[in-house]
Amino acid sequence: MPESAGEPINPYSAVSLHEIWLRLRRNKRNGLPRVLPVGADGCSTVSFEKNLNASIAEISRKVLHVGPDGPACRFGPLLEISKIKPDGGLRRIYIARIRDQVLLRAAHEDVLRAAAQCGMPLRLPSPGQLLERVREAFRQSPPIWVLRTDLKSFFDSVPRHKVLNRLETLPVHPLTRQVLRIWDRNLRGRKPWNSGTSNDFPLSGLPQGLSISASLAELWAMQLDEPMEERFRYFRYADDIAILCRSEEEASEALALLQHLTRTLDLQLSPTKTKVEKTEEGVRWLGLIHYPDRTEADPERTDRWFRRFVAIRRATMQKLIQTELSTDKAAILKDFEKGILDEIRGRTSSRPSWYAGVEDTGLWKKMDSRLHALIRSVYRKAGISLSETKKLPSLHQHMLGRKVQLATPPHSNAG
């Protein structure tokens, strides 16, 4: 039933939660249907959708039924998944039950709305916007030194109780405060090989992988920004920080203030990632190498990007092994090329946007050579000859087009 006109929208009504579900099910980059990750209860997207209306209504009813101890909703344990980071360490990602994903997304969107209303945008800027601000700072007064650092174990270190107290200053819906307090009390993790509650474990900070964790972490870290921006050319992207300096002394002053501010927020800077570097030698930050007069893509990061193309190839090879029919092979190859094109065009990755403004040092042509060899190997496996005249997908051409588009002023063709 639609909510009455003129009444404030309740983010936890069945109507609102159903809209949340539709957004969760849609991939924001390409608009295609998205399968939600399965949490500790084993409930899949297909299972949840079999009784979608009843499930949404039940979630809403438990939130809206406010007793002496608050809403009747409860949160299940988060499934812990460990992923190997490029540096060899482990990153722990947490997955909520699907019903909890819906409820936490509703809280997350309400927090974003309330913060934006107070002039505190919690959504991270696009890569292009941030990097253009950095380049503009370089153009205005080229720095000689850059202090770069990051917040150590950022999500794990955010004091959850304190950030929820800070939330009290925002005009969030009253139920959002109560829902998040219940979430805070219920927060537990569970290993994939365990069942039952006996081996569940408490979690500190904000568990990575949840949208609400991202918004609360930004709400906490943004307290660094104003005092740093008042004195320095300071840039932060989540937990990655860069400060442009005219001298080593200025870099030392910036580091001292930043260390003081992080301590007041119960955060720490990473000692191994805190460096003061000369820009003429190139400063690596956010996957790019920054020089006084240009920005280049970091080859180590582009190699990581190329692994995504390798993964598409690997999945395609597995499909080809399992079929002998030429019609099936043709369909598989069509899906393969679509996957490659989607990755190049940024429909499945933010990397093309991230690299749009970098200097072309010949890296994209080199990646094209590797990519075309990869594509030809798939066609050989399928036993299908690849025409010499067939135009293969090109990273170089796409990145060139993006750079031209970035350099073209808006409405330049207007009469």
CSV table of N, CA, C and O in Angstrom, one decimal, residues 57-157:
chain,number,residue,atom,x,y,z
A,57,ALA,N,7.5,-7.9,4.6
A,57,ALA,CA,6.5,-7.4,5.6
A,57,ALA,C,7.0,-7.8,7.0
A,57,ALA,O,6.8,-7.1,7.9
A,58,GLU,N,7.6,-9.0,7.1
A,58,GLU,CA,8.0,-9.5,8.4
A,58,GLU,C,9.2,-8.6,9.0
A,58,GLU,O,9.2,-8.3,10.1
A,59,ILE,N,10.1,-8.3,8.1
A,59,ILE,CA,11.2,-7.4,8.5
A,59,ILE,C,10.6,-6.0,9.0
A,59,ILE,O,11.0,-5.5,10.0
A,60,SER,N,9.7,-5.5,8.2
A,60,SER,CA,9.1,-4.2,8.5
A,60,SER,C,8.4,-4.3,9.8
A,60,SER,O,8.5,-3.4,10.7
A,61,ARG,N,7.6,-5.4,10.0
A,61,ARG,CA,6.8,-5.5,11.2
A,61,ARG,C,7.7,-5.5,12.5
A,61,ARG,O,7.4,-4.9,13.5
A,62,LYS,N,8.8,-6.2,12.4
A,62,LYS,CA,9.6,-6.3,13.6
A,62,LYS,C,10.3,-5.0,13.9
A,62,LYS,O,10.6,-4.8,15.1
A,63,VAL,N,10.6,-4.2,12.9
A,63,VAL,CA,11.2,-2.9,13.2
A,63,VAL,C,10.2,-1.9,13.8
A,63,VAL,O,10.4,-1.2,14.7
A,64,LEU,N,9.0,-2.0,13.2
A,64,LEU,CA,7.9,-1.0,13.6
A,64,LEU,C,7.3,-1.4,14.9
A,64,LEU,O,6.7,-0.5,15.6
A,65,HIS,N,7.4,-2.6,15.3
A,65,HIS,CA,6.9,-3.1,16.6
A,65,HIS,C,7.9,-2.7,17.7
A,65,HIS,O,8.8,-3.4,18.0
A,66,VAL,N,7.7,-1.6,18.3
A,66,VAL,CA,8.6,-1.0,19.3
A,66,VAL,C,8.1,-1.3,20.7
A,66,VAL,O,7.0,-0.8,21.1
A,67,GLY,N,8.8,-2.1,21.4
A,67,GLY,CA,8.4,-2.4,22.8
A,67,GLY,C,9.3,-1.7,23.8
A,67,GLY,O,10.0,-0.7,23.4
A,68,PRO,N,9.3,-2.1,25.0
A,68,PRO,CA,10.1,-1.4,26.0
A,68,PRO,C,11.6,-1.4,25.7
A,68,PRO,O,12.3,-0.5,26.1
A,69,ASP,N,12.0,-2.4,25.0
A,69,ASP,CA,13.5,-2.6,24.7
A,69,ASP,C,13.7,-2.1,23.3
A,69,ASP,O,14.8,-2.4,22.7
A,70,GLY,N,12.8,-1.4,22.7
A,70,GLY,CA,13.0,-1.0,21.3
A,70,GLY,C,12.4,-1.9,20.3
A,70,GLY,O,11.6,-2.8,20.6
A,71,PRO,N,12.7,-1.8,19.0
A,71,PRO,CA,12.2,-2.6,17.9
A,71,PRO,C,12.5,-4.1,18.2
A,71,PRO,O,13.4,-4.4,18.9
A,72,ALA,N,11.6,-4.9,17.7
A,72,ALA,CA,11.7,-6.4,17.9
A,72,ALA,C,12.7,-7.1,17.0
A,72,ALA,O,12.9,-8.3,17.0
A,73,CYS,N,13.3,-6.3,16.1
A,73,CYS,CA,14.3,-6.9,15.1
A,73,CYS,C,15.5,-7.4,15.8
A,73,CYS,O,16.0,-6.8,16.8
A,74,ARG,N,16.1,-8.4,15.2
A,74,ARG,CA,17.4,-9.0,15.7
A,74,ARG,C,18.3,-9.3,14.5
A,74,ARG,O,17.8,-9.6,13.5
A,75,PHE,N,19.6,-9.3,14.7
A,75,PHE,CA,20.5,-9.5,13.6
A,75,PHE,C,21.3,-10.8,13.9
A,75,PHE,O,21.7,-11.1,15.0
A,76,GLY,N,21.4,-11.6,12.8
A,76,GLY,CA,22.2,-12.9,12.9
A,76,GLY,C,23.7,-12.6,12.8
A,76,GLY,O,24.1,-11.5,12.5
A,77,PRO,N,24.5,-13.7,13.0
A,77,PRO,CA,25.9,-13.5,12.9
A,77,PRO,C,26.3,-13.2,11.5
A,77,PRO,O,25.7,-13.6,10.6
A,78,LEU,N,27.5,-12.6,11.4
A,78,LEU,CA,28.1,-12.3,10.0
A,78,LEU,C,29.0,-13.4,9.6
A,78,LEU,O,29.8,-13.9,10.4
A,79,LEU,N,28.8,-13.8,8.4
A,79,LEU,CA,29.7,-14.9,7.9
A,79,LEU,C,31.1,-14.3,7.5
A,79,LEU,O,31.1,-13.3,6.7
A,80,GLU,N,32.2,-14.8,8.1
A,80,GLU,CA,33.5,-14.2,7.8
A,80,GLU,C,34.1,-14.9,6.6
A,80,GLU,O,34.3,-16.2,6.6
A,81,ILE,N,34.6,-14.1,5.6
A,81,ILE,CA,35.3,-14.7,4.5
A,81,ILE,C,36.6,-14.0,4.4
A,81,ILE,O,36.7,-12.8,4.5
A,82,SER,N,37.7,-14.8,4.3
A,82,SER,CA,39.1,-14.2,4.3
A,82,SER,C,39.6,-14.2,2.8
A,82,SER,O,39.4,-15.2,2.1
A,83,LYS,N,40.1,-13.1,2.4
A,83,LYS,CA,40.7,-12.9,1.1
A,83,LYS,C,42.1,-12.5,1.2
A,83,LYS,O,42.5,-11.7,2.1
A,84,ILE,N,43.0,-13.0,0.3
A,84,ILE,CA,44.4,-12.7,0.4
A,84,ILE,C,44.6,-11.3,-0.3
A,84,ILE,O,44.2,-11.1,-1.5
A,85,LYS,N,45.2,-10.4,0.4
A,85,LYS,CA,45.5,-9.1,-0.2
A,85,LYS,C,46.8,-9.2,-1.1
A,85,LYS,O,47.6,-10.1,-1.0
A,86,PRO,N,46.9,-8.2,-2.0
A,86,PRO,CA,48.1,-8.2,-2.9
A,86,PRO,C,49.4,-8.3,-2.1
A,86,PRO,O,50.4,-8.8,-2.6
A,87,ASP,N,49.5,-7.7,-0.9
A,87,ASP,CA,50.7,-7.7,-0.1
A,87,ASP,C,50.9,-9.0,0.6
A,87,ASP,O,51.9,-9.1,1.4
A,88,GLY,N,50.0,-9.9,0.5
A,88,GLY,CA,50.1,-11.2,1.1
A,88,GLY,C,49.3,-11.3,2.4
A,88,GLY,O,49.2,-12.4,3.0
A,89,GLY,N,48.8,-10.2,3.0
A,89,GLY,CA,48.0,-10.3,4.2
A,89,GLY,C,46.6,-10.8,3.9
A,89,GLY,O,46.2,-11.1,2.8
A,90,LEU,N,45.8,-10.8,5.0
A,90,LEU,CA,44.4,-11.3,4.8
A,90,LEU,C,43.5,-10.1,5.1
A,90,LEU,O,43.7,-9.3,6.0
A,91,ARG,N,42.5,-10.0,4.2
A,91,ARG,CA,41.4,-9.1,4.4
A,91,ARG,C,40.1,-9.9,4.8
A,91,ARG,O,39.7,-10.8,4.0
A,92,ARG,N,39.5,-9.5,5.9
A,92,ARG,CA,38.3,-10.3,6.3
A,92,ARG,C,37.1,-9.5,5.9
A,92,ARG,O,36.9,-8.3,6.3
A,93,ILE,N,36.3,-10.1,5.1
A,93,ILE,CA,35.0,-9.5,4.7
A,93,ILE,C,33.9,-10.3,5.4
A,93,ILE,O,33.9,-11.5,5.6
A,94,TYR,N,32.8,-9.5,5.7
A,94,TYR,CA,31.7,-10.1,6.5
A,94,TYR,C,30.4,-9.9,5.7
A,94,TYR,O,30.2,-8.9,5.1
A,95,ILE,N,29.7,-11.0,5.7
A,95,ILE,CA,28.4,-11.1,4.9
A,95,ILE,C,27.2,-11.3,5.9
A,95,ILE,O,27.2,-12.2,6.7
A,96,ALA,N,26.3,-10.4,5.8
A,96,ALA,CA,25.1,-10.5,6.6
A,96,ALA,C,24.1,-11.4,6.0
A,96,ALA,O,24.1,-11.7,4.8
A,97,ARG,N,23.1,-11.9,6.8
A,97,ARG,CA,22.0,-12.7,6.2
A,97,ARG,C,21.3,-11.7,5.2
A,97,ARG,O,21.3,-10.5,5.4
A,98,ILE,N,20.6,-12.3,4.2
A,98,ILE,CA,20.0,-11.4,3.2
A,98,ILE,C,18.9,-10.5,3.9
A,98,ILE,O,18.8,-9.3,3.6
A,99,ARG,N,18.2,-11.0,4.8
A,99,ARG,CA,17.2,-10.2,5.5
A,99,ARG,C,17.8,-9.1,6.2
A,99,ARG,O,17.3,-7.9,6.3
A,100,ASP,N,19.0,-9.3,6.8
A,100,ASP,CA,19.8,-8.2,7.5
A,100,ASP,C,20.4,-7.3,6.5
A,100,ASP,O,20.6,-6.1,6.8
A,101,GLN,N,20.8,-7.8,5.3
A,101,GLN,CA,21.3,-6.9,4.3
A,101,GLN,C,20.3,-5.8,3.9
A,101,GLN,O,20.6,-4.6,3.7
A,102,VAL,N,19.0,-6.2,3.8
A,102,VAL,CA,17.9,-5.3,3.5
A,102,VAL,C,17.8,-4.2,4.6
A,102,VAL,O,17.7,-3.0,4.3
A,103,LEU,N,17.8,-4.7,5.8
A,103,LEU,CA,17.5,-3.8,6.9
A,103,LEU,C,18.7,-2.8,7.1
A,103,LEU,O,18.6,-1.6,7.3
A,104,LEU,N,20.0,-3.3,7.0
A,104,LEU,CA,21.1,-2.5,7.1
A,104,LEU,C,21.3,-1.5,6.0
A,104,LEU,O,21.8,-0.4,6.2
A,105,ARG,N,20.8,-1.9,4.8
A,105,ARG,CA,20.9,-1.0,3.7
A,105,ARG,C,19.9,0.2,3.9
A,105,ARG,O,20.2,1.3,3.6
A,106,ALA,N,18.8,-0.1,4.5
A,106,ALA,CA,17.8,0.9,4.8
A,106,ALA,C,18.4,1.9,5.8
A,106,ALA,O,18.3,3.1,5.7
A,107,ALA,N,19.1,1.4,6.8
A,107,ALA,CA,19.7,2.3,7.8
A,107,ALA,C,20.8,3.1,7.1
A,107,ALA,O,21.0,4.3,7.4
A,108,HIS,N,21.6,2.4,6.3
A,108,HIS,CA,22.7,3.1,5.6
A,108,HIS,C,22.2,4.3,4.7
A,108,HIS,O,22.8,5.4,4.8
A,109,GLU,N,21.1,4.0,4.0
A,109,GLU,CA,20.6,5.1,3.1
A,109,GLU,C,20.0,6.2,4.0
A,109,GLU,O,20.1,7.4,3.6
A,110,ASP,N,19.5,5.9,5.1
A,110,ASP,CA,18.9,7.0,6.0
A,110,ASP,C,20.1,7.8,6.6
A,110,ASP,O,20.0,9.0,6.7
A,111,VAL,N,21.2,7.2,6.9
A,111,VAL,CA,22.4,7.9,7.4
A,111,VAL,C,22.9,8.8,6.3
A,111,VAL,O,23.3,10.0,6.6
A,112,LEU,N,23.0,8.3,5.1
A,112,LEU,CA,23.5,9.1,4.0
A,112,LEU,C,22.7,10.3,3.8
A,112,LEU,O,23.2,11.5,3.6
A,113,ARG,N,21.3,10.1,3.8
A,113,ARG,CA,20.4,11.2,3.6
A,113,ARG,C,20.6,12.3,4.7
A,113,ARG,O,20.7,13.5,4.4
A,114,ALA,N,20.6,11.8,6.0
A,114,ALA,CA,20.7,12.8,7.1
A,114,ALA,C,22.0,13.6,7.1
A,114,ALA,O,22.1,14.8,7.3
A,115,ALA,N,23.1,12.9,6.8
A,115,ALA,CA,24.4,13.5,6.7
A,115,ALA,C,24.5,14.6,5.6
A,115,ALA,O,25.0,15.7,5.8
A,116,ALA,N,23.9,14.2,4.4
A,116,ALA,CA,23.9,15.1,3.3
A,116,ALA,C,23.1,16.4,3.6
A,116,ALA,O,23.4,17.5,3.2
A,117,GLN,N,22.0,16.2,4.4
A,117,GLN,CA,21.1,17.3,4.8
A,117,GLN,C,21.9,18.3,5.7
A,117,GLN,O,21.6,19.5,5.7
A,118,CYS,N,22.9,17.8,6.4
A,118,CYS,CA,23.8,18.6,7.2
A,118,CYS,C,25.0,19.1,6.5
A,118,CYS,O,26.0,19.6,7.2
A,119,GLY,N,25.1,18.9,5.2
A,119,GLY,CA,26.3,19.3,4.5
A,119,GLY,C,27.5,18.4,4.7
A,119,GLY,O,28.7,18.9,4.7
A,120,MET,N,27.3,17.1,5.0
A,120,MET,CA,28.3,16.2,5.3
A,120,MET,C,28.2,15.0,4.4
A,120,MET,O,27.8,13.9,4.8
A,121,PRO,N,28.6,15.1,3.2
A,121,PRO,CA,28.4,14.0,2.2
A,121,PRO,C,29.3,12.8,2.6
A,121,PRO,O,30.5,13.0,2.8
A,122,LEU,N,28.7,11.6,2.8
A,122,LEU,CA,29.5,10.5,3.2
A,122,LEU,C,29.9,9.6,2.0
A,122,LEU,O,30.7,8.7,2.2
A,123,ARG,N,29.3,9.8,0.9
A,123,ARG,CA,29.7,9.0,-0.3
A,123,ARG,C,31.1,9.5,-0.8
A,123,ARG,O,31.3,10.7,-0.9
A,124,LEU,N,32.0,8.6,-1.0
A,124,LEU,CA,33.3,9.0,-1.5
A,124,LEU,C,33.2,9.6,-2.9
A,124,LEU,O,32.3,9.2,-3.7
A,125,PRO,N,34.0,10.6,-3.2
A,125,PRO,CA,33.9,11.2,-4.5
A,125,PRO,C,34.4,10.2,-5.6
A,125,PRO,O,35.0,9.2,-5.3
A,126,SER,N,34.0,10.5,-6.8
A,126,SER,CA,34.4,9.6,-7.9
A,126,SER,C,35.9,9.7,-8.0
A,126,SER,O,36.5,10.7,-7.7
A,127,PRO,N,36.6,8.7,-8.5
A,127,PRO,CA,38.1,8.8,-8.7
A,127,PRO,C,38.5,10.0,-9.6
A,127,PRO,O,39.4,10.7,-9.2
A,128,GLY,N,37.7,10.2,-10.6
A,128,GLY,CA,38.0,11.4,-11.5
A,128,GLY,C,38.0,12.7,-10.8
A,128,GLY,O,38.8,13.6,-11.0
A,129,GLN,N,36.9,12.9,-9.9
A,129,GLN,CA,36.8,14.1,-9.2
A,129,GLN,C,38.0,14.4,-8.3
A,129,GLN,O,38.5,15.4,-8.2
A,130,LEU,N,38.3,13.3,-7.5
A,130,LEU,CA,39.4,13.5,-6.5
A,130,LEU,C,40.7,13.7,-7.2
A,130,LEU,O,41.5,14.6,-6.8
A,131,LEU,N,41.0,12.9,-8.3
A,131,LEU,CA,42.3,13.1,-8.9
A,131,LEU,C,42.4,14.4,-9.7
A,131,LEU,O,43.5,15.0,-9.7
A,132,GLU,N,41.3,14.9,-10.1
A,132,GLU,CA,41.3,16.3,-10.8
A,132,GLU,C,41.6,17.3,-9.7
A,132,GLU,O,42.4,18.3,-10.0
A,133,ARG,N,41.1,17.2,-8.5
A,133,ARG,CA,41.5,18.1,-7.4
A,133,ARG,C,42.9,18.1,-7.1
A,133,ARG,O,43.6,19.1,-6.9
A,134,VAL,N,43.5,16.9,-7.1
A,134,VAL,CA,44.9,16.7,-6.8
A,134,VAL,C,45.8,17.3,-7.9
A,134,VAL,O,46.7,18.1,-7.6
A,135,ARG,N,45.4,17.1,-9.2
A,135,ARG,CA,46.1,17.6,-10.3
A,135,ARG,C,46.0,19.2,-10.3
A,135,ARG,O,47.0,19.8,-10.6
A,136,GLU,N,44.9,19.7,-10.0
A,136,GLU,CA,44.7,21.1,-9.9
A,136,GLU,C,45.6,21.8,-8.9
A,136,GLU,O,46.3,22.8,-9.1
A,137,ALA,N,45.8,21.1,-7.7
A,137,ALA,CA,46.7,21.5,-6.7
A,137,ALA,C,48.1,21.5,-7.2
A,137,ALA,O,48.9,22.4,-6.9
A,138,PHE,N,48.5,20.5,-7.9
A,138,PHE,CA,49.8,20.4,-8.5
A,138,PHE,C,50.0,21.5,-9.5
A,138,PHE,O,51.1,22.1,-9.5
A,139,ARG,N,49.0,21.9,-10.3
A,139,ARG,CA,49.2,22.9,-11.3
A,139,ARG,C,49.3,24.3,-10.6
A,139,ARG,O,50.1,25.1,-11.1
A,140,GLN,N,48.6,24.5,-9.6
A,140,GLN,CA,48.6,25.9,-8.9
A,140,GLN,C,49.9,26.1,-8.3
A,140,GLN,O,50.4,27.3,-8.3
A,141,SER,N,50.5,25.2,-7.6
A,141,SER,CA,51.7,25.3,-6.9
A,141,SER,C,52.4,24.0,-6.8
A,141,SER,O,52.1,23.3,-5.8
A,142,PRO,N,53.2,23.6,-7.7
A,142,PRO,CA,53.8,22.2,-7.7
A,142,PRO,C,54.5,21.9,-6.4
A,142,PRO,O,55.4,22.7,-6.0
A,143,PRO,N,54.1,20.9,-5.7
A,143,PRO,CA,54.7,20.6,-4.4
A,143,PRO,C,56.1,19.9,-4.7
A,143,PRO,O,56.3,19.3,-5.7
A,144,ILE,N,57.0,20.0,-3.7
A,144,ILE,CA,58.3,19.4,-3.8
A,144,ILE,C,58.2,18.0,-3.1
A,144,ILE,O,58.9,17.1,-3.5
A,145,TRP,N,57.4,18.0,-2.0
A,145,TRP,CA,57.3,16.8,-1.2
A,145,TRP,C,55.9,16.4,-1.0
A,145,TRP,O,55.0,17.2,-1.1
A,146,VAL,N,55.7,15.1,-0.8
A,146,VAL,CA,54.3,14.6,-0.5
A,146,VAL,C,54.4,13.7,0.7
A,146,VAL,O,55.2,12.8,0.7
A,147,LEU,N,53.6,14.0,1.7
A,147,LEU,CA,53.4,13.0,2.8
A,147,LEU,C,52.3,12.1,2.5
A,147,LEU,O,51.2,12.6,2.2
A,148,ARG,N,52.5,10.9,2.4
A,148,ARG,CA,51.4,9.9,2.2
A,148,ARG,C,51.4,8.9,3.3
A,148,ARG,O,52.4,8.4,3.8
A,149,THR,N,50.2,8.5,3.7
A,149,THR,CA,50.0,7.6,4.8
A,149,THR,C,48.6,7.0,4.7
A,149,THR,O,47.9,7.3,3.8
A,150,ASP,N,48.3,6.0,5.6
A,150,ASP,CA,47.0,5.6,5.7
A,150,ASP,C,46.6,5.2,7.1
A,150,ASP,O,47.5,5.1,8.0
A,151,LEU,N,45.3,5.1,7.4
A,151,LEU,CA,44.9,4.7,8.7
A,151,LEU,C,45.0,3.2,8.9
A,151,LEU,O,44.4,2.4,8.2
A,152,LYS,N,45.8,2.9,9.9
A,152,LYS,CA,46.1,1.5,10.2
A,152,LYS,C,44.8,0.7,10.6
A,152,LYS,O,44.1,1.2,11.5
A,153,SER,N,44.5,-0.4,10.0
A,153,SER,CA,43.4,-1.3,10.3
A,153,SER,C,42.1,-0.4,10.5
A,153,SER,O,41.5,-0.5,11.6
A,154,PHE,N,41.9,0.4,9.5
A,154,PHE,CA,40.9,1.5,9.7
A,154,PHE,C,39.5,1.0,10.2
A,154,PHE,O,39.0,1.4,11.3
A,155,PHE,N,38.9,0.1,9.5
A,155,PHE,CA,37.5,-0.4,9.8
A,155,PHE,C,37.5,-1.0,11.2
A,155,PHE,O,36.7,-0.8,12.0
A,156,ASP,N,38.6,-1.8,11.5
A,156,ASP,CA,38.6,-2.6,12.7
A,156,ASP,C,38.9,-1.6,13.9
A,156,ASP,O,38.6,-1.9,15.1
A,157,SER,N,39.5,-0.4,13.6
A,157,SER,CA,39.8,0.5,14.7
A,157,SER,C,38.8,1.5,15.1
A,157,SER,O,38.9,2.2,16.1
